[in-house]
Each structure stands twice: as structure tokens, then as C-alpha cells.
Amino acid sequence: MLLLCALGSACRARASPGPTVPPQVAPGATSGRQLKLGAAVQRARLVDARDPAYASTFAETFDSLTPELELKLEHLLPRPGAYDWAAADDLVAYAGAHRKEMRGHTLVWHRALPAWMLSRSWTREELLAFLKGHVAAVVGRYRGRIAEWDVVNEAFNDDGTWRKSLWYDVLGPGYVEAAFRFAREADPGAKLYYNDYGAEWMNAKSDAILALATRLRKAGVLDGVGLQAHFNAGWYTSGPDLAANMARFAAAGLEVEITELDVAMSSRHGSAEEKLRDQARIYGGIAAACQAQPACKQLTVWGVSDRYTWLTPSDVPLLFDAAYAPKPAYAAIRAAIPAPRPTP
Ligand code: G3I
């Protein structure tokens, strides 16, 4: 058993994902395609430019952005009926001006709901109508400008059963398909993803996701699956088990992406140098596995630099250090995913 500490304040014991060995793909041995590299950002840091190194590091390094907060329900709809688009609009405008793609994150999640939604009661009809209106409003507003959406986030428990949430409790499991149908209607050109953590290798959760995604792909309403990959030094997969899991999603006709990668290092004993070397090995293995799988379209890291992370600063989980110097993990990523050649 290993301890899972990455997704909550308390560590939970869980089964080991199995041996993690270096990938069988040599760094740099790519298919020649240009895999996109993305990062989660926050509007206040990117657009206000109070920290110019944040904005310049993002602009020079990454192909796409995922809003870490700004498209979540509690940010868009703090009061009933009164959408506040300002922060999301700023990020969409930034992406357009800087030729970055956007991942929309996320339409339906059990967390980041405004307090007013949780404190009132909902009938089935009311919540379904709300879901339809919300998805139509958000996806419709950014139609053609947000390339892909995490339509539903984290709907399963680790054992593959449905997670209890406002959505599930009122609407039952059908809320997932309903959300995808509404999103497809609102922007038929956007790629639609189901996104979750702990499904990076074969287990009960990834089995359940594969079954759901296969069914919704056949129904024509889902395109791919996002593997979040919030890892730490003792809990990760970056080798053949990740490659094999991605291969079975690909075989089902699904796209796959690494959507929220970070690797927390505070739990690893050893010198700072050893931690950085280990972290680089993990990052490099994940990037190589994604590059080697044609169905893997993009790799997104959950932040720009160790200066700002949802984890604790001592986790140093990202590709650039707190002073924006590239870390060994960045070199490892670039060995697998070369930077695009500048256009002449
Ligand atoms: O900005 C306010 C600040 O004004 C206030 O004083 C403070 C008091 O709590 O809260 C600040 O907002 C916090 C926000 O992060 C900005 O740091 C929220 O409370 C906090 O809930 C929010 O957490 C985010 C979390 O999702 C919930 O939305 C994390 O930054 C973000 O990294 C995390 O991202 C999730 C993905 O969406 C889904 N997968 C897991 C991943 C990590 O939990």
C-alpha cells in the first residue's frame, strides 16, 4: 500500500499502481507530430501582469491554457441568475491575442459550486433545466474560442461507483450524458472530455470511465478522456502501465490527454538535487508515453511555476522554480515534446 496525499489534506492508504519503471520509449523518439503543452493559469496572475515573469514564462513556453478557477460555477455564478463573465472573458481574450488554445474547465463538478446552489433544494426538473441553461450559456458564449471542454469532472469514486454529489443525488447518473448532449448542442465544433484523477492506470475507476466514455463516444457526444495526473514521489505512474491504459482508451476510439499534471516531492527523502532528478524522471516518462500514443493530444501541467501551486510550496511540483528558472523536469519534458519551431 502507498499513501495518497495529493488530493486532500489527509493521506489515504490505497493500492499501489504497480511497478513504475522507465518508459520503453527513448526520449526524443517521437512520431514527429507536435504534441501540445498546456498549463493551468489564473487570470489575476496572467492578465494583471503584477508578476511579469509569470506572464512571460507562460507565453514563451506553453501552447494552451486551462483556467484554474474562472470557469467553475462558484466563480461564474456567485449569485443566482447573475453570471459574472469578466475573469473568464479576460482569459479568452488573452488566448485569442496570444494565439493560445484553451481547455474549458469545468462545466459539471461536485466541488466549486456556489453556496446558494447547495443551500436550496432542487427538484429533478429544476436542476436539469439549470444544467441545460448553464451549459448552453457558458459553452455558447465561447463557441469557437474554447477548443475543448472538461464537460464532467470527477464523477466516479475510486472503486468505480458513482460519486454522490448534488448532480447525482437529484438527477441520477444520467446527468453525465445530459451534460455532454447539452455541450455538443452548444458548440458542435468543440472537443468534449470527461476528466478524472486516479484513473491513469488500469483499475476499477479507469474501467468505469472507459465503459462510460465508450458508450458516450458511440452516442456521438464525447471525444476524449482527461487523466489529471496529480502525482507525488510515492504515487505515480509514468511507464508501461500508463501507456497500456492510454492504449485501451485509444483502441475504443477515444482521445486522451494528461490534463492536470504535477508531481509533489515533499514526501521524498533525499537532497534537493535528488528530488529534482527523480521528479524529472517521472515527468519525462509521462511525456514520452503521451508522445508515443497518437491518441494522446496534449499534456497540461497544473500551474506555471512553483511560486504558485495548489499544493504546499515544499512540494515544488511544477516545471519552473519559484524564480522561474526551468527545472530538470522541464528539460525532461522537452526531450520528449520538442518546442515548436519558430515560424520564419
Ligand atoms: O481567491 C480566494 C481568496 O480571495 C480567498 O481569500 C481564499 C480563502 O479560502 O480563497 C481563495 O480562493 C481559493 C482558490 O483556490 C484560489 O487559490 C479557493 O478557496 C479554493 O477552493 C481554490 O481551490 C482550487 C480548487 O480546484 C477548487 O476550485 C485550486 O486552486 C485548484 O488548483 C483546484 O483544481 C482542481 C481541479 O479543478 C480539478 N482536479 C483537482 C484540482 C486540484 O484540487
GROMACS .gro file of N, CA, C and O in nm, residues 6 229-233 260-266 275-276 279-280 282-283 301-322 327 329-330 333:
model
  180
    6ALA      N    1  -0.198   1.359  -0.244
    6ALA     CA    2  -0.202   1.470  -0.340
    6ALA      C    3  -0.338   1.537  -0.347
    6ALA      O    4  -0.346   1.652  -0.382
  229ALA      N    5  -0.356   1.326  -1.343
  229ALA     CA    6  -0.215   1.301  -1.307
  229ALA      C    7  -0.163   1.398  -1.201
  229ALA      O    8  -0.058   1.460  -1.218
  230HIS      N    9  -0.237   1.412  -1.091
  230HIS     CA   10  -0.182   1.480  -0.972
  230HIS      C   11  -0.104   1.374  -0.895
  230HIS      O   12  -0.160   1.295  -0.820
  231PHE      N   13   0.025   1.375  -0.915
  231PHE     CA   14   0.109   1.268  -0.861
  231PHE      C   15   0.199   1.321  -0.748
  231PHE      O   16   0.216   1.442  -0.731
  232ASN      N   17   0.255   1.227  -0.674
  232ASN     CA   18   0.362   1.264  -0.582
  232ASN      C   19   0.472   1.158  -0.592
  232ASN      O   20   0.457   1.058  -0.664
  233ALA      N   21   0.583   1.182  -0.519
  233ALA     CA   22   0.702   1.099  -0.537
  233ALA      C   23   0.677   0.951  -0.510
  233ALA      O   24   0.747   0.865  -0.563
  260GLU      N   25  -0.380   1.764  -1.581
  260GLU     CA   26  -0.352   1.845  -1.462
  260GLU      C   27  -0.222   1.799  -1.394
  260GLU      O   28  -0.213   1.792  -1.271
  261LEU      N   29  -0.121   1.772  -1.474
  261LEU     CA   30  -0.002   1.707  -1.420
  261LEU      C   31   0.075   1.796  -1.322
  261LEU      O   32   0.105   1.912  -1.350
  262ASP      N   33   0.103   1.741  -1.206
  262ASP     CA   34   0.206   1.795  -1.116
  262ASP      C   35   0.261   1.679  -1.034
  262ASP      O   36   0.196   1.575  -1.022
  263VAL      N   37   0.383   1.696  -0.984
  263VAL     CA   38   0.449   1.587  -0.912
  263VAL      C   39   0.507   1.645  -0.782
  263VAL      O   40   0.609   1.713  -0.783
  264ALA      N   41   0.436   1.620  -0.671
  264ALA     CA   42   0.474   1.675  -0.541
  264ALA      C   43   0.590   1.595  -0.482
  264ALA      O   44   0.585   1.472  -0.477
  265MET      N   45   0.696   1.666  -0.438
  265MET     CA   46   0.818   1.595  -0.398
  265MET      C   47   0.847   1.601  -0.248
  265MET      O   48   0.947   1.545  -0.202
  266SER      N   49   0.761   1.666  -0.167
  266SER     CA   50   0.798   1.684  -0.026
  266SER      C   51   0.807   1.551   0.050
  266SER      O   52   0.878   1.542   0.150
  275LYS      N   53   1.576   1.500  -0.540
  275LYS     CA   54   1.432   1.518  -0.562
  275LYS      C   55   1.406   1.568  -0.705
  275LYS      O   56   1.316   1.518  -0.773
  276LEU      N   57   1.485   1.665  -0.746
  276LEU     CA   58   1.462   1.722  -0.880
  276LEU      C   59   1.491   1.618  -0.988
  276LEU      O   60   1.424   1.614  -1.092
  279GLN      N   61   1.201   1.373  -0.992
  279GLN     CA   62   1.084   1.440  -1.049
  279GLN      C   63   1.098   1.447  -1.202
  279GLN      O   64   1.000   1.422  -1.275
  280ALA      N   65   1.217   1.477  -1.249
  280ALA     CA   66   1.239   1.487  -1.393
  280ALA      C   67   1.215   1.352  -1.460
  280ALA      O   68   1.157   1.343  -1.570
  282ILE      N   69   1.009   1.122  -1.362
  282ILE     CA   70   0.864   1.096  -1.366
  282ILE      C   71   0.800   1.180  -1.478
  282ILE      O   72   0.723   1.129  -1.561
  283TYR      N   73   0.831   1.309  -1.480
  283TYR     CA   74   0.776   1.395  -1.586
  283TYR      C   75   0.814   1.343  -1.724
  283TYR      O   76   0.732   1.338  -1.816
  301VAL      N   77   0.013   2.092  -1.756
  301VAL     CA   78   0.061   2.091  -1.617
  301VAL      C   79  -0.023   2.187  -1.535
  301VAL      O   80  -0.075   2.286  -1.586
  302TRP      N   81  -0.037   2.158  -1.404
  302TRP     CA   82  -0.134   2.231  -1.322
  302TRP      C   83  -0.069   2.353  -1.256
  302TRP      O   84  -0.067   2.368  -1.133
  303GLY      N   85  -0.016   2.440  -1.340
  303GLY     CA   86   0.045   2.564  -1.292
  303GLY      C   87   0.170   2.595  -1.371
  303GLY      O   88   0.225   2.509  -1.440
  304VAL      N   89   0.216   2.721  -1.358
  304VAL     CA   90   0.330   2.766  -1.437
  304VAL      C   91   0.461   2.746  -1.361
  304VAL      O   92   0.559   2.696  -1.416
  305SER      N   93   0.463   2.786  -1.234
  305SER     CA   94   0.588   2.777  -1.158
  305SER      C   95   0.560   2.740  -1.013
  305SER      O   96   0.448   2.757  -0.964
  306ASP      N   97   0.663   2.691  -0.947
  306ASP     CA   98   0.650   2.652  -0.806
  306ASP      C   99   0.613   2.771  -0.716
  306ASP      O  100   0.579   2.751  -0.600
  307ARG      N  101   0.619   2.892  -0.770
  307ARG     CA  102   0.580   3.008  -0.690
  307ARG      C  103   0.432   3.002  -0.651
  307ARG      O  104   0.393   3.047  -0.545
  308TYR      N  105   0.350   2.946  -0.742
  308TYR     CA  106   0.207   2.935  -0.714
  308TYR      C  107   0.160   2.794  -0.744
  308TYR      O  108   0.166   2.750  -0.859
  309THR      N  109   0.117   2.723  -0.641
  309THR     CA  110   0.064   2.589  -0.662
  309THR      C  111  -0.047   2.564  -0.562
  309THR      O  112  -0.045   2.620  -0.451
  310TRP      N  113  -0.143   2.481  -0.598
  310TRP     CA  114  -0.249   2.446  -0.503
  310TRP      C  115  -0.194   2.356  -0.392
  310TRP      O  116  -0.257   2.339  -0.289
  311LEU      N  117  -0.073   2.300  -0.414
  311LEU     CA  118  -0.008   2.216  -0.312
  311LEU      C  119   0.075   2.307  -0.220
  311LEU      O  120   0.066   2.429  -0.229
  312THR      N  121   0.154   2.248  -0.132
  312THR     CA  122   0.235   2.333  -0.045
  312THR      C  123   0.367   2.368  -0.116
  312THR      O  124   0.415   2.289  -0.199
  313PRO      N  125   0.426   2.484  -0.085
  313PRO     CA  126   0.547   2.527  -0.157
  313PRO      C  127   0.658   2.421  -0.154
  313PRO      O  128   0.731   2.404  -0.252
  314SER      N  129   0.670   2.347  -0.042
  314SER     CA  130   0.779   2.249  -0.033
  314SER      C  131   0.758   2.130  -0.128
  314SER      O  132   0.848   2.049  -0.147
  315ASP      N  133   0.641   2.121  -0.190
  315ASP     CA  134   0.619   2.015  -0.288
  315ASP      C  135   0.692   2.041  -0.420
  315ASP      O  136   0.711   1.947  -0.499
  316VAL      N  137   0.726   2.166  -0.444
  316VAL     CA  138   0.792   2.207  -0.570
  316VAL      C  139   0.746   2.121  -0.688
  316VAL      O  140   0.826   2.057  -0.756
  317PRO      N  141   0.616   2.124  -0.722
  317PRO     CA  142   0.562   2.022  -0.811
  317PRO      C  143   0.569   2.051  -0.961
  317PRO      O  144   0.534   1.964  -1.041
  318LEU      N  145   0.616   2.171  -1.000
  318LEU     CA  146   0.596   2.212  -1.140
  318LEU      C  147   0.726   2.219  -1.220
  318LEU      O  148   0.830   2.173  -1.173
  319LEU      N  149   0.720   2.277  -1.339
  319LEU     CA  150   0.834   2.270  -1.433
  319LEU      C  151   0.934   2.384  -1.416
  319LEU      O  152   1.048   2.373  -1.460
  320PHE      N  153   0.887   2.496  -1.356
  320PHE     CA  154   0.975   2.612  -1.333
  320PHE      C  155   0.981   2.638  -1.184
  320PHE      O  156   0.881   2.621  -1.113
  321ASP      N  157   1.098   2.679  -1.135
  321ASP     CA  158   1.108   2.702  -0.990
  321ASP      C  159   1.046   2.836  -0.954
  321ASP      O  160   0.996   2.909  -1.041
  322ALA      N  161   1.050   2.870  -0.824
  322ALA     CA  162   0.980   2.990  -0.778
  322ALA      C  163   1.040   3.117  -0.836
  322ALA      O  164   0.977   3.222  -0.835
  327LYS      N  165   1.340   2.384  -1.451
  327LYS     CA  166   1.392   2.275  -1.366
  327LYS      C  167   1.431   2.155  -1.454
  327LYS      O  168   1.394   2.149  -1.572
  329ALA      N  169   1.290   1.888  -1.465
  329ALA     CA  170   1.165   1.832  -1.518
  329ALA      C  171   1.128   1.897  -1.651
  329ALA      O  172   1.070   1.832  -1.739
  330TYR      N  173   1.161   2.026  -1.665
  330TYR     CA  174   1.129   2.093  -1.792
  330TYR      C  175   1.216   2.036  -1.905
  330TYR      O  176   1.166   2.010  -2.016
  333ILE      N  177   1.072   1.708  -2.004
  333ILE     CA  178   0.951   1.724  -2.087
  333ILE      C  179   0.991   1.757  -2.230
  333ILE      O  180   0.939   1.700  -2.327
   0.00000   0.00000   0.00000
